[in-house]
């Protein structure tokens, strides 16, 4: 084992990095990506400096692994900003607070409104068709309304 460690070549590091990246493809969730990149970097450094001893290669791998993971984590944390359109891809959220006219009467707690070209199922107090209502909530595809 000591003989192997004393003669680590760039091929060993590149193979280790490739193995980590392949394992990442199978669903590690980003954990092995930065280890694989760090191993590849150590492989490149070992290629450029063939006399680099293993006592420097292993700590260099550790430092590069931690550094790359921390830098990526900070970048992701700062990149996550609130959306300008929070209701995007959440059908019905854009209807909250808007007023519509009942397309079908609410009978037994259920009725329909027409929003644009879509009929939405609504729940609320019994009201006749043609009554103006305001959307006050949503439960899945069911909109909750109240009379205006």
XYZ file of N, CA and C in Angstrom:
444
model
N 0.826 -1.196 0.000
C 0.000 0.000 0.000
C 0.866 1.255 0.000
N 1.915 1.238 0.835
C 2.801 2.403 0.896
C 3.499 2.612 -0.442
N 3.859 1.515 -1.080
C 4.524 1.635 -2.379
C 3.580 2.263 -3.397
N 2.304 1.862 -3.344
C 1.313 2.436 -4.258
C 1.128 3.932 -3.995
N 1.017 4.317 -2.729
C 0.833 5.731 -2.384
C 2.032 6.578 -2.796
N 3.213 6.042 -2.677
C 4.415 6.798 -3.008
C 4.575 7.007 -4.505
N 3.853 6.240 -5.300
C 3.982 6.349 -6.754
C 2.650 6.681 -7.432
N 1.854 7.513 -6.781
C 0.589 7.934 -7.400
C 0.891 8.762 -8.649
N 0.266 8.412 -9.745
C 0.473 9.167 -10.979
C -0.792 9.944 -11.326
N -0.693 10.760 -12.334
C -1.863 11.531 -12.752
C -2.967 10.625 -13.250
N -2.602 9.446 -13.794
C -3.622 8.502 -14.257
C -4.481 8.004 -13.096
N -3.855 7.805 -11.951
C -4.620 7.348 -10.789
C -5.658 8.395 -10.380
N -5.230 9.645 -10.354
C -6.150 10.721 -9.966
C -7.240 10.925 -11.009
N -6.886 10.864 -12.280
C -7.902 11.033 -13.326
C -8.896 9.875 -13.312
N -8.398 8.655 -13.064
C -9.306 7.502 -12.978
C -10.224 7.637 -11.765
N -9.677 8.088 -10.630
C -10.488 8.286 -9.431
C -11.535 9.372 -9.662
N -11.124 10.468 -10.296
C -12.066 11.544 -10.614
C -13.153 11.072 -11.557
N -12.781 10.302 -12.560
C -13.767 9.772 -13.506
C -14.741 8.836 -12.804
N -14.223 7.985 -11.927
C -15.089 7.082 -11.176
C -16.084 7.864 -10.315
N -15.618 8.914 -9.654
C -16.521 9.736 -8.835
C -17.582 10.433 -9.688
N -17.185 10.917 -10.857
C -18.153 11.580 -11.739
C -19.167 10.586 -12.302
N -18.725 9.373 -12.585
C -19.666 8.338 -13.052
C -20.658 7.995 -11.955
N -20.158 7.865 -10.724
C -21.070 7.590 -9.612
C -22.040 8.747 -9.395
N -21.597 9.965 -9.657
C -22.476 11.135 -9.542
C -23.626 11.052 -10.541
N -23.347 10.556 -11.723
C -24.384 10.428 -12.755
C -25.507 9.508 -12.282
N -25.165 8.533 -11.457
C -26.177 7.585 -10.984
C -26.998 8.117 -9.818
N -26.856 9.402 -9.504
C -27.790 10.019 -8.573
C -27.270 10.338 -7.193
N -26.069 10.823 -7.072
C -25.550 11.181 -5.750
C -26.032 12.558 -5.317
N -26.693 13.284 -6.178
C -27.272 14.570 -5.804
C -26.273 15.700 -5.675
N -25.152 15.621 -6.352
C -24.173 16.697 -6.338
C -23.040 16.510 -5.350
N -23.123 15.493 -4.505
C -22.106 15.310 -3.479
C -20.769 14.861 -4.060
N -20.816 13.993 -5.045
C -19.564 13.460 -5.604
C -19.011 14.313 -6.741
N -19.797 15.250 -7.230
C -19.353 16.086 -8.342
C -18.088 16.849 -7.978
N -18.092 17.477 -6.823
C -16.960 18.323 -6.450
C -15.762 17.502 -6.031
N -15.972 16.314 -5.508
C -14.853 15.419 -5.229
C -14.207 14.954 -6.533
N -15.029 14.662 -7.531
C -14.503 14.251 -8.834
C -13.735 15.363 -9.511
N -14.240 16.578 -9.415
C -13.542 17.724 -10.002
C -12.214 17.953 -9.285
N -12.216 17.838 -7.958
C -10.985 18.021 -7.185
C -9.960 16.942 -7.543
N -10.398 15.704 -7.707
C -9.483 14.623 -8.087
C -8.906 14.875 -9.475
N -9.728 15.362 -10.398
C -9.231 15.680 -11.736
C -8.211 16.819 -11.684
N -8.450 17.816 -10.827
C -7.496 18.923 -10.680
C -6.163 18.431 -10.126
N -6.226 17.538 -9.145
C -4.985 16.977 -8.605
C -4.287 16.157 -9.687
N -5.052 15.463 -10.520
C -4.454 14.720 -11.634
C -3.737 15.636 -12.607
N -4.332 16.779 -12.916
C -3.702 17.746 -13.823
C -2.438 18.313 -13.177
N -2.525 18.649 -11.888
C -1.344 19.171 -11.193
C -0.230 18.123 -11.121
N -0.596 16.862 -10.942
C 0.401 15.788 -10.916
C 1.018 15.603 -12.301
N 0.247 15.820 -13.353
C 0.787 15.750 -14.704
C 1.778 16.886 -14.944
N 1.414 18.097 -14.485
C 2.283 19.259 -14.684
C 3.526 19.202 -13.796
N 3.385 18.641 -12.609
C 4.500 18.542 -11.660
C 4.656 17.076 -11.250
N 5.330 16.256 -12.058
C 5.413 14.813 -11.790
C 6.136 14.472 -10.488
N 6.936 15.373 -9.964
C 7.672 15.087 -8.730
C 6.858 15.427 -7.488
N 5.595 15.823 -7.652
C 4.742 16.183 -6.515
C 4.521 14.941 -5.648
N 5.006 14.953 -4.391
C 4.889 13.743 -3.560
C 3.447 13.507 -3.103
N 3.177 12.262 -2.766
C 1.825 11.910 -2.339
C 1.451 12.616 -1.044
N 2.449 13.011 -0.237
C 2.153 13.722 1.006
C 1.602 15.116 0.727
N 1.759 15.593 -0.495
C 1.142 16.851 -0.915
C -0.136 16.599 -1.725
N -0.167 15.490 -2.424
C -1.319 15.208 -3.287
C -2.595 14.980 -2.478
N -2.519 14.173 -1.425
C -3.718 13.865 -0.634
C -4.280 15.094 0.079
N -3.436 15.896 0.778
C -4.010 17.109 1.377
C -4.531 18.096 0.333
N -3.866 18.148 -0.811
C -4.335 19.022 -1.885
C -5.718 18.585 -2.367
N -5.912 17.277 -2.469
C -7.231 16.750 -2.842
C -8.279 17.143 -1.812
N -7.952 17.016 -0.541
C -8.893 17.379 0.517
C -9.241 18.860 0.491
N -8.222 19.703 0.346
C -8.458 21.152 0.328
C -9.279 21.547 -0.893
N -8.936 21.007 -2.063
C -9.690 21.339 -3.281
C -11.127 20.837 -3.205
N -11.341 19.690 -2.582
C -12.703 19.158 -2.437
C -13.554 20.087 -1.585
N -13.030 20.457 -0.435
C -13.783 21.327 0.466
C -13.974 22.704 -0.157
N -12.923 23.238 -0.754
C -12.991 24.571 -1.354
C -14.011 24.624 -2.486
N -13.982 23.644 -3.373
C -14.927 23.657 -4.492
C -16.367 23.493 -4.010
N -16.586 22.637 -3.018
C -17.945 22.446 -2.496
C -18.459 23.702 -1.799
N -17.607 24.351 -1.013
C -18.024 25.561 -0.301
C -18.302 26.697 -1.287
N -17.443 26.856 -2.278
C -17.660 27.922 -3.273
C -18.957 27.698 -4.040
N -19.228 26.456 -4.417
C -20.474 26.167 -5.126
C -21.678 26.408 -4.226
N -21.585 26.026 -2.961
C -22.693 26.238 -2.030
C -22.976 27.727 -1.867
N -21.922 28.532 -1.745
C -22.123 29.980 -1.617
C -22.733 30.569 -2.882
N -22.278 30.100 -4.028
C -22.825 30.605 -5.293
C -24.308 30.264 -5.403
N -24.672 29.058 -5.055
C -26.070 28.645 -5.126
C -26.927 29.412 -4.135
N -26.402 29.665 -2.957
C -27.166 30.383 -1.946
C -27.442 31.815 -2.385
N -26.466 32.460 -3.018
C -26.656 33.835 -3.463
C -27.465 33.907 -4.759
N -27.461 32.834 -5.533
C -28.197 32.829 -6.796
C -29.693 32.625 -6.575
N -30.077 32.051 -5.439
C -31.487 31.771 -5.178
C -32.173 33.050 -4.697
N -32.824 33.741 -5.621
C -33.566 34.943 -5.254
C -35.045 34.726 -5.563
N -35.912 35.447 -4.891
C -37.339 35.242 -5.112
C -37.733 35.528 -6.565
N -38.670 34.771 -7.033
C -39.144 34.919 -8.401
C -39.957 36.205 -8.565
N -39.857 36.784 -9.745
C -40.674 37.956 -10.058
C -42.114 37.547 -10.337
N -42.316 36.275 -10.612
C -43.649 35.742 -10.876
C -43.888 34.528 -9.975
N -44.228 34.760 -8.713
C -44.334 33.631 -7.779
C -45.449 32.642 -8.119
N -46.441 33.045 -8.879
C -47.534 32.141 -9.231
C -47.292 31.355 -10.503
N -46.131 31.547 -11.138
C -45.830 30.869 -12.388
C -45.844 29.350 -12.180
N -46.508 28.656 -13.078
C -46.631 27.198 -13.047
C -47.413 26.694 -11.834
N -48.196 27.534 -11.230
C -49.076 27.138 -10.135
C -50.478 27.588 -10.513
N -51.128 26.750 -11.297
C -52.445 27.109 -11.825
C -53.398 27.518 -10.724
N -54.083 28.596 -10.941
C -55.082 29.080 -10.006
C -54.551 30.152 -9.070
N -53.260 30.184 -8.807
C -52.697 31.183 -7.908
C -52.869 32.599 -8.464
N -52.813 32.726 -9.786
C -52.969 34.052 -10.382
C -54.402 34.568 -10.281
N -55.332 33.689 -9.902
C -56.737 34.087 -9.794
C -57.098 34.593 -8.397
N -56.243 34.377 -7.425
C -56.554 34.798 -6.056
C -56.748 36.308 -5.987
N -57.847 36.707 -5.360
C -58.148 38.128 -5.202
C -58.900 38.736 -6.371
N -58.994 38.036 -7.493
C -59.702 38.587 -8.656
C -61.198 38.301 -8.563
N -61.963 39.142 -9.284
C -63.422 38.987 -9.291
C -63.867 38.380 -10.613
N -64.875 37.518 -10.519
C -65.457 36.874 -11.692
C -66.961 36.803 -11.505
N -67.646 36.439 -12.585
C -69.093 36.236 -12.550
C -69.333 34.733 -12.583
N -70.242 34.270 -11.716
C -70.544 32.836 -11.683
C -71.103 32.387 -13.026
N -70.493 31.395 -13.607
C -70.950 30.836 -14.866
C -72.097 29.858 -14.611
N -71.944 29.051 -13.552
C -73.005 28.141 -13.116
C -73.256 28.404 -11.637
N -74.485 28.358 -11.232
C -74.858 28.663 -9.842
C -74.138 27.730 -8.872
N -73.835 28.263 -7.699
C -73.280 27.419 -6.639
C -74.467 26.789 -5.925
N -74.564 25.488 -6.055
C -75.667 24.733 -5.463
C -75.052 23.588 -4.669
N -75.345 23.519 -3.396
C -74.753 22.481 -2.549
C -73.277 22.739 -2.292
N -72.860 23.997 -2.407
C -71.474 24.350 -2.132
C -70.556 24.286 -3.323
N -71.062 23.868 -4.522
C -70.212 23.749 -5.710
C -70.835 24.467 -6.895
N -70.002 25.128 -7.678
C -70.442 25.813 -8.888
C -69.243 26.002 -9.806
N -69.401 26.912 -10.811
C -68.311 27.137 -11.760
C -68.214 28.609 -12.108
N -66.979 29.058 -12.333
C -66.732 30.391 -12.880
C -65.962 30.217 -14.169
N -66.033 31.244 -15.020
C -65.253 31.215 -16.255
C -64.164 32.269 -16.114
N -62.899 31.812 -16.159
C -61.742 32.702 -16.089
C -60.999 32.559 -17.405
N -61.073 33.594 -18.229
C -60.488 33.498 -19.570
C -61.301 32.517 -20.389
N -60.658 31.466 -20.865
C -61.379 30.457 -21.639
C -61.528 29.145 -20.869
N -61.330 29.201 -19.540
C -61.356 27.997 -18.720
C -62.469 28.071 -17.684
N -63.185 26.960 -17.531
C -64.176 26.843 -16.474
C -63.496 26.254 -15.246
N -63.663 26.930 -14.098
C -63.071 26.475 -12.847
C -64.178 26.050 -11.897
N -63.958 24.940 -11.209
C -64.881 24.482 -10.183
C -64.643 25.321 -8.937
N -65.721 25.829 -8.355
C -65.603 26.691 -7.174
C -66.454 26.137 -6.035
N -66.070 26.528 -4.824
C -66.879 26.197 -3.653
C -67.148 27.478 -2.885
N -68.288 27.515 -2.257
C -68.671 28.699 -1.504
C -70.134 28.621 -1.134
N -70.664 29.735 -0.637
C -72.086 29.745 -0.272
C -72.963 29.658 -1.527
N -74.144 29.097 -1.376
C -75.049 28.962 -2.522
C -75.398 30.340 -3.076
N -75.141 30.529 -4.389
C -75.401 31.796 -5.077
C -75.929 31.487 -6.468
N -76.769 32.373 -7.025
C -77.288 32.137 -8.374
C -76.232 32.467 -9.440
N -76.416 31.911 -10.643
C -75.524 32.212 -11.766
C -75.587 33.702 -12.074
N -74.466 34.273 -12.486
C -74.409 35.691 -12.800
C -73.989 36.559 -11.624
N -73.846 35.979 -10.429
C -73.439 36.743 -9.243
C -71.933 37.009 -9.303
N -71.511 38.260 -9.036
C -70.071 38.516 -8.977
C -69.472 37.915 -7.703
N -68.344 37.226 -7.856
C -67.663 36.587 -6.729
C -66.172 36.933 -6.772
N -65.540 36.812 -5.619
C -64.094 37.031 -5.515
C -63.449 35.712 -5.096
N -62.336 35.368 -5.739
C -61.590 34.155 -5.385
C -60.766 34.465 -4.134
N -60.993 33.681 -3.061
C -60.311 33.936 -1.793
C -59.358 32.814 -1.382
N -59.359 31.707 -2.102
C -58.471 30.605 -1.752
C -58.489 29.534 -2.815
N -57.641 28.547 -2.604
C -57.549 27.449 -3.554
C -57.231 26.177 -2.806
N -57.882 25.092 -3.199
C -57.611 23.775 -2.644
C -57.460 22.831 -3.818
N -56.239 22.691 -4.310
C -55.990 21.891 -5.517
C -56.575 22.598 -6.719
N -57.539 21.955 -7.402
C -58.171 22.577 -8.561
C -59.479 23.257 -8.186
N -59.831 23.245 -6.939
C -61.078 23.845 -6.452
C -60.777 25.245 -5.906
N -61.449 26.248 -6.479
C -61.264 27.622 -6.003
C -62.337 27.930 -4.973
N -61.952 28.637 -3.931
C -62.907 29.047 -2.901
C -63.294 30.486 -3.183
N -64.598 30.752 -3.215
C -65.089 32.088 -3.561
C -66.044 32.598 -2.491
N -66.213 33.915 -2.523
C -67.219 34.574 -1.679
C -67.903 35.635 -2.526
N -69.119 35.969 -2.161
C -69.864 36.993 -2.896
C -69.200 38.347 -2.695
N -69.234 39.162 -3.750
C -68.636 40.506 -3.663
C -69.609 41.449 -3.003
